[in-house]
Amino acid sequence: MLNKTLFSLSKILLRKLGIESKTTNSIPLQNHSSLLQKPPNELSEKTVVFDMEGSLLKSQSLFPYFMLVAFEAGGLFRALILLLLYPFVCLLGEDNLGLKVMIFVSFFGIRKDGFRAGTAVLPKFFLEDVGLEGFEGVMRFEKKIGVSTKLPRIMVEGFLKDYMGVESVIGRELRVVYGYFVGLMEEKDSLKMINVDRNKKIGIGCSSNTCLLRQLLHQCKEVYSVNKWEKRNWQILNKERYPKPLIFHDSRLVFRPTPFATVAMFMWLPFGLFLSITRMAVGILLPFEISCLIHAISGAEIRISNPKQSLKNEGKPTGVLYVCNHRTLLDPIYISLALKKPVSAVTYSMSRFNEAISPIGTVRLTRQRETDRQSMNRMLSQGDVVVCPEGTTCREPYLLRFSPLFAEITDEIVPVAMNMEISMFYGSTASGFKCFDPIFHFLNPKPAFFVKILDKLPASQTHTLGGISKYDVANNVQTKIAETLGFQCTNLTRKDKYQILAGNNGIV
């Protein structure tokens, strides 16, 4: 009964807006819920042309996506300007002049070649905004064409192709002058459909997007309308249902930057910056016991779990090698705090500034196996060492492939499982300034870090004493850490991450 009522209201609305004509009277505009009731075999061989913002995303406002572009690609000052202009955007309307204002502020002066937010930043937030009902409607079709009538194509193409399996993306282009965006959209009509038989095309559009509905009615055999009020009851798509696992992303922001959340962030920043610098200074200048106490008072929580067996390496000529997964730049420091003694750390492409202020000793690896082997042997002869075989941080509950170099160095191996909880900023980046990583980490109001030191590998599971392949040792340690954290092991490497997020090999 409800579907029939909505269908009647949709027809009345279209008639009022003049969308129906003699050429479209035979094409019914059906409610989106009826699409979900159709058997999959009726739709699998059809091509769907869907409205990305209106029929896939749950939220009504596009402000968070432009704020992400402004903050990540343009910086803090540009983000503040966009926030201050948001009341005027609301007055002008996000679908009309207000949309043009947000596009101009977010993109003006941004270099096109260096713009990677569409592939490295936005997909995470798009996925977190996908409605389950909209997703199920789109994924019933084998061939998919995504249409974006509001967001520029450069913002949505990476998400739709990489994570939704869309063959083609139709959207308006941004004007470029001398390699820089000028913040204006091309006026030409970019919504011409790809050459597909009309009888094999089915359209999905939002009831409020009358322009797109008009085109769908003329070019598709069937058209389904998504009511914007009905979308409010949609469920958010669970991570387990993602067509492709989200492993890599590169935003500094943890939260979805809605207007109110962004205001809260800017209100926190002055005090947060002072707190961050204070936390860093305390960790560098004061002894471990005192710095841990001050960090706890300031809200920075550290939870430590040590093994029952002793980790002392008495009678051995070398130190213990602590092998951990990599969550932040500060992992070796937290292990040092957990052990209540200084350790050394080997690093991959760490910024010189962070090396200079580090409270523990660091040695930069060269990625030349023999040279790195000698460096690690020298460090172990002087004491305990921490190594992160992933070679780079991973934010999601996955472990990248462990480099087996550590298994060749020593048989005194102790796995360490690391995890963290943050609410505002990520303390790692692939394409930004790495020297700011510790500042962003401590900018979080209550960062929590978890360190669980596992039992030392028995001699039978090591390379030299046990005769186990170095690759099997590395895989074994990776599996132990993953099982402890509830993470999933992958074969992805540091190079894979930086090629996806930054378009380089990750060399600083």
Short mmCIF file of C-alpha atoms in Angstrom, two decimals, residues 201-493:
data_model
loop_
_atom_site.label_atom_id
_atom_site.label_comp_id
_atom_site.label_asym_id
_atom_site.label_seq_id
_atom_site.Cartn_x
_atom_site.Cartn_y
_atom_site.Cartn_z
CA LYS A 201 19.28 -0.11 -19.41
CA ILE A 202 17.61 0.44 -16.07
CA GLY A 203 17.89 3.78 -14.30
CA ILE A 204 17.98 4.60 -10.58
CA GLY A 205 17.70 8.22 -9.49
CA CYS A 206 16.71 10.35 -6.53
CA SER A 207 13.21 11.85 -6.61
CA SER A 208 14.66 15.32 -5.97
CA ASN A 209 17.05 15.14 -8.94
CA THR A 210 14.46 15.91 -11.61
CA CYS A 211 17.04 16.75 -14.29
CA LEU A 212 18.63 13.31 -14.11
CA LEU A 213 15.24 11.58 -13.87
CA ARG A 214 14.15 13.29 -17.06
CA GLN A 215 17.18 11.92 -18.92
CA LEU A 216 16.73 8.44 -17.42
CA LEU A 217 13.07 8.38 -18.45
CA HIS A 218 14.04 9.05 -22.04
CA GLN A 219 16.98 6.64 -22.22
CA CYS A 220 16.12 3.66 -19.99
CA LYS A 221 13.50 0.97 -20.26
CA GLU A 222 12.69 1.13 -16.54
CA VAL A 223 13.38 3.88 -14.02
CA TYR A 224 13.32 3.54 -10.23
CA SER A 225 13.07 6.54 -7.94
CA VAL A 226 14.65 6.81 -4.48
CA ASN A 227 12.68 8.97 -2.08
CA LYS A 228 15.03 11.19 -0.05
CA TRP A 229 12.87 10.81 3.08
CA GLU A 230 12.90 7.06 2.67
CA LYS A 231 16.73 7.16 2.63
CA ARG A 232 16.77 8.33 6.23
CA ASN A 233 15.72 4.84 7.31
CA TRP A 234 18.45 3.12 5.30
CA GLN A 235 21.03 1.09 7.17
CA ILE A 236 24.74 1.77 6.73
CA LEU A 237 26.63 -0.88 4.77
CA ASN A 238 28.70 -3.12 7.06
CA LYS A 239 32.42 -3.48 6.37
CA GLU A 240 31.94 -7.21 5.84
CA ARG A 241 29.79 -6.40 2.80
CA TYR A 242 32.31 -4.13 1.08
CA PRO A 243 32.89 -5.38 -2.49
CA LYS A 244 36.61 -4.77 -1.92
CA PRO A 245 38.31 -4.61 1.51
CA LEU A 246 39.32 -1.12 2.59
CA ILE A 247 42.97 -1.53 3.61
CA PHE A 248 44.70 1.69 2.60
CA HIS A 249 43.52 5.28 3.01
CA ASP A 250 45.35 8.50 3.71
CA SER A 251 43.18 11.10 5.40
CA ARG A 252 44.48 12.86 8.50
CA LEU A 253 40.91 13.04 9.80
CA VAL A 254 39.46 10.06 11.62
CA PHE A 255 35.94 11.45 11.93
CA ARG A 256 33.42 12.42 9.27
CA PRO A 257 33.77 16.24 9.02
CA THR A 258 30.17 17.33 9.31
CA PRO A 259 29.67 21.04 10.07
CA PHE A 260 29.26 20.49 13.83
CA ALA A 261 32.16 18.02 14.03
CA THR A 262 34.38 20.45 12.10
CA VAL A 263 33.47 23.28 14.46
CA ALA A 264 34.41 21.04 17.39
CA MET A 265 37.76 20.27 15.74
CA PHE A 266 38.65 23.95 15.28
CA MET A 267 37.62 24.71 18.85
CA TRP A 268 39.88 21.90 20.08
CA LEU A 269 42.92 22.78 17.95
CA PRO A 270 44.42 25.65 20.06
CA PHE A 271 44.33 23.65 23.29
CA GLY A 272 45.10 20.39 21.48
CA LEU A 273 48.23 21.82 19.86
CA PHE A 274 49.53 22.98 23.24
CA LEU A 275 48.72 19.57 24.73
CA SER A 276 50.40 17.75 21.84
CA ILE A 277 53.64 19.71 22.17
CA THR A 278 53.59 19.21 25.93
CA ARG A 279 53.12 15.45 25.58
CA MET A 280 55.98 15.26 23.10
CA ALA A 281 58.31 17.36 25.28
CA VAL A 282 57.52 15.23 28.34
CA GLY A 283 58.27 12.04 26.44
CA ILE A 284 61.59 13.38 25.14
CA LEU A 285 62.95 15.12 28.24
CA LEU A 286 61.69 13.15 31.24
CA PRO A 287 62.37 9.57 32.42
CA PHE A 288 59.98 6.84 31.32
CA GLU A 289 58.24 6.45 34.70
CA ILE A 290 57.47 10.17 35.01
CA SER A 291 56.49 10.64 31.37
CA CYS A 292 54.04 7.71 31.57
CA LEU A 293 52.39 9.26 34.60
CA ILE A 294 52.06 12.69 32.97
CA HIS A 295 50.73 11.15 29.77
CA ALA A 296 48.08 9.29 31.78
CA ILE A 297 47.06 12.52 33.53
CA SER A 298 46.76 14.28 30.15
CA GLY A 299 44.48 11.56 28.79
CA ALA A 300 47.02 9.55 26.76
CA GLU A 301 46.39 5.98 27.85
CA ILE A 302 48.93 3.15 27.54
CA ARG A 303 47.87 -0.43 28.22
CA ILE A 304 50.66 -2.97 28.55
CA SER A 305 50.51 -6.77 28.70
CA ASN A 306 53.76 -8.65 29.32
CA PRO A 307 54.33 -12.41 28.97
CA LYS A 308 54.61 -14.65 31.99
CA GLN A 309 58.05 -15.93 31.02
CA SER A 310 61.17 -13.84 31.50
CA LEU A 311 62.53 -11.96 28.49
CA LYS A 312 66.00 -11.45 29.92
CA ASN A 313 68.69 -12.60 27.55
CA GLU A 314 71.20 -13.64 30.19
CA GLY A 315 74.36 -15.31 28.94
CA LYS A 316 73.68 -14.31 25.33
CA PRO A 317 76.16 -12.11 23.42
CA THR A 318 73.38 -10.16 21.69
CA GLY A 319 70.15 -8.46 22.63
CA VAL A 320 66.56 -9.47 21.95
CA LEU A 321 64.84 -8.52 18.69
CA TYR A 322 61.28 -7.31 19.27
CA VAL A 323 59.21 -7.76 16.11
CA CYS A 324 55.97 -5.76 16.02
CA ASN A 325 53.25 -4.75 13.62
CA HIS A 326 53.34 -1.08 12.60
CA ARG A 327 50.50 1.25 13.65
CA THR A 328 52.25 4.58 14.25
CA LEU A 329 55.68 6.17 14.17
CA LEU A 330 55.79 5.80 17.96
CA ASP A 331 55.57 1.99 18.14
CA PRO A 332 59.21 1.44 19.24
CA ILE A 333 58.85 4.13 21.91
CA TYR A 334 55.78 2.46 23.36
CA ILE A 335 57.63 -0.87 23.44
CA SER A 336 60.44 0.87 25.29
CA LEU A 337 57.89 2.17 27.81
CA ALA A 338 56.42 -1.31 28.17
CA LEU A 339 59.86 -2.81 28.87
CA LYS A 340 60.84 0.12 31.13
CA LYS A 341 64.23 0.33 29.47
CA PRO A 342 65.70 1.99 26.38
CA VAL A 343 65.76 0.06 23.13
CA SER A 344 66.95 0.92 19.63
CA ALA A 345 64.78 0.95 16.53
CA VAL A 346 65.42 0.44 12.84
CA THR A 347 63.43 2.78 10.61
CA TYR A 348 62.29 2.99 6.99
CA SER A 349 62.36 6.46 5.41
CA MET A 350 61.74 8.26 8.69
CA SER A 351 61.97 12.06 8.53
CA ARG A 352 65.19 13.60 9.84
CA PHE A 353 63.24 15.81 12.24
CA ASN A 354 61.59 12.83 13.93
CA GLU A 355 64.93 11.03 14.13
CA ALA A 356 66.45 14.08 15.86
CA ILE A 357 63.75 14.33 18.54
CA SER A 358 63.38 10.59 19.16
CA PRO A 359 63.99 9.63 22.83
CA ILE A 360 65.42 6.26 21.72
CA GLY A 361 68.22 5.43 19.29
CA THR A 362 67.29 4.93 15.64
CA VAL A 363 69.14 3.56 12.63
CA ARG A 364 67.89 4.12 9.11
CA LEU A 365 67.82 1.07 6.86
CA THR A 366 69.11 1.44 3.30
CA ARG A 367 67.04 -1.42 1.75
CA GLN A 368 70.31 -3.05 0.70
CA ARG A 369 70.16 -6.45 2.37
CA GLU A 370 73.83 -6.90 3.31
CA THR A 371 74.23 -3.34 4.58
CA ASP A 372 71.02 -3.58 6.63
CA ARG A 373 72.09 -6.96 8.02
CA GLN A 374 75.34 -5.49 9.29
CA SER A 375 73.54 -2.50 10.83
CA MET A 376 71.05 -4.68 12.70
CA ASN A 377 73.81 -7.05 13.92
CA ARG A 378 75.74 -4.06 15.23
CA MET A 379 72.67 -2.74 17.05
CA LEU A 380 71.87 -6.12 18.60
CA SER A 381 75.42 -6.40 19.90
CA GLN A 382 74.73 -3.21 21.88
CA GLY A 383 71.28 -4.12 23.25
CA ASP A 384 67.66 -4.85 22.43
CA VAL A 385 66.23 -3.73 19.09
CA VAL A 386 62.70 -3.11 17.75
CA VAL A 387 61.85 -3.77 14.10
CA CYS A 388 58.59 -3.36 12.16
CA PRO A 389 58.85 -5.85 9.25
CA GLU A 390 55.81 -4.39 7.49
CA GLY A 391 57.97 -1.39 6.64
CA THR A 392 55.02 1.02 6.87
CA THR A 393 51.95 1.66 8.97
CA CYS A 394 48.53 0.16 8.29
CA ARG A 395 45.45 1.79 9.84
CA GLU A 396 42.87 -0.91 9.23
CA PRO A 397 42.75 -4.34 10.96
CA TYR A 398 45.15 -5.93 8.48
CA LEU A 399 48.81 -6.91 8.57
CA LEU A 400 51.01 -6.32 5.54
CA ARG A 401 53.54 -8.93 4.50
CA PHE A 402 56.49 -9.25 6.90
CA SER A 403 59.96 -8.89 5.42
CA PRO A 404 61.98 -12.01 6.41
CA LEU A 405 65.23 -10.11 7.01
CA PHE A 406 64.77 -10.15 10.79
CA ALA A 407 64.66 -13.98 10.78
CA GLU A 408 68.19 -14.11 9.34
CA ILE A 409 69.66 -11.79 11.98
CA THR A 410 68.94 -13.61 15.23
CA ASP A 411 66.98 -16.41 16.84
CA GLU A 412 66.16 -14.31 19.91
CA ILE A 413 62.81 -13.09 18.55
CA VAL A 414 59.89 -11.74 20.59
CA PRO A 415 56.64 -10.87 18.73
CA VAL A 416 54.79 -7.76 19.92
CA ALA A 417 51.17 -6.94 19.07
CA MET A 418 50.37 -3.21 18.79
CA ASN A 419 47.03 -1.44 18.47
CA MET A 420 45.58 1.99 19.16
CA GLU A 421 42.35 3.96 19.55
CA ILE A 422 42.07 7.53 18.27
CA SER A 423 39.11 9.79 17.66
CA MET A 424 40.23 12.86 15.71
CA PHE A 425 43.54 12.60 13.80
CA TYR A 426 45.67 9.84 12.29
CA GLY A 427 49.32 10.00 13.32
CA SER A 428 50.56 8.67 9.99
CA THR A 429 50.49 9.73 6.36
CA ALA A 430 51.65 8.48 2.97
CA SER A 431 51.55 11.70 0.97
CA GLY A 432 51.69 14.43 3.62
CA PHE A 433 54.49 15.80 5.81
CA LYS A 434 55.76 12.91 7.92
CA CYS A 435 57.52 15.25 10.36
CA PHE A 436 54.05 16.17 11.71
CA ASP A 437 53.09 12.56 12.46
CA PRO A 438 53.77 12.63 16.24
CA ILE A 439 52.07 16.03 16.55
CA PHE A 440 48.89 14.74 14.94
CA HIS A 441 48.95 11.58 17.06
CA PHE A 442 49.14 13.53 20.31
CA LEU A 443 46.54 16.04 19.04
CA ASN A 444 43.90 13.42 19.80
CA PRO A 445 42.06 14.23 23.05
CA LYS A 446 42.44 10.70 24.46
CA PRO A 447 44.79 8.55 22.39
CA ALA A 448 44.98 4.98 23.69
CA PHE A 449 47.80 2.59 22.83
CA PHE A 450 47.86 -1.14 23.49
CA VAL A 451 51.09 -3.14 23.73
CA LYS A 452 50.99 -6.91 24.18
CA ILE A 453 54.40 -8.59 24.34
CA LEU A 454 54.04 -12.23 23.30
CA ASP A 455 56.16 -15.20 24.31
CA LYS A 456 59.57 -15.50 22.73
CA LEU A 457 59.78 -17.82 19.76
CA PRO A 458 61.03 -21.28 20.80
CA ALA A 459 64.30 -22.41 19.20
CA SER A 460 62.41 -24.97 17.13
CA GLN A 461 60.54 -22.17 15.31
CA THR A 462 63.60 -20.09 14.40
CA HIS A 463 65.74 -20.00 11.28
CA THR A 464 69.25 -20.88 12.51
CA LEU A 465 68.55 -23.17 15.48
CA GLY A 466 65.32 -24.70 14.19
CA GLY A 467 66.23 -24.93 10.52
CA ILE A 468 62.97 -23.22 9.53
CA SER A 469 62.83 -21.18 6.33
CA LYS A 470 63.16 -17.44 6.98
CA TYR A 471 59.91 -16.90 5.10
CA ASP A 472 58.10 -19.40 7.32
CA VAL A 473 59.49 -17.67 10.40
CA ALA A 474 58.23 -14.30 9.14
CA ASN A 475 54.82 -15.75 8.28
CA ASN A 476 54.61 -17.45 11.67
CA VAL A 477 55.31 -14.22 13.55
CA GLN A 478 52.81 -12.35 11.35
CA THR A 479 50.16 -14.98 12.09
CA LYS A 480 50.77 -14.90 15.87
CA ILE A 481 50.38 -11.10 15.97
CA ALA A 482 47.30 -11.19 13.73
CA GLU A 483 45.59 -13.82 15.88
CA THR A 484 46.34 -11.81 19.03
CA LEU A 485 44.80 -8.65 17.58
CA GLY A 486 42.02 -10.27 15.59
CA PHE A 487 43.51 -8.84 12.38
CA GLN A 488 43.78 -10.40 8.93
CA CYS A 489 47.09 -11.23 7.22
CA THR A 490 47.72 -10.00 3.66
CA ASN A 491 50.46 -10.28 1.05
CA LEU A 492 50.42 -6.54 0.38
CA THR A 493 53.67 -4.64 0.87
#
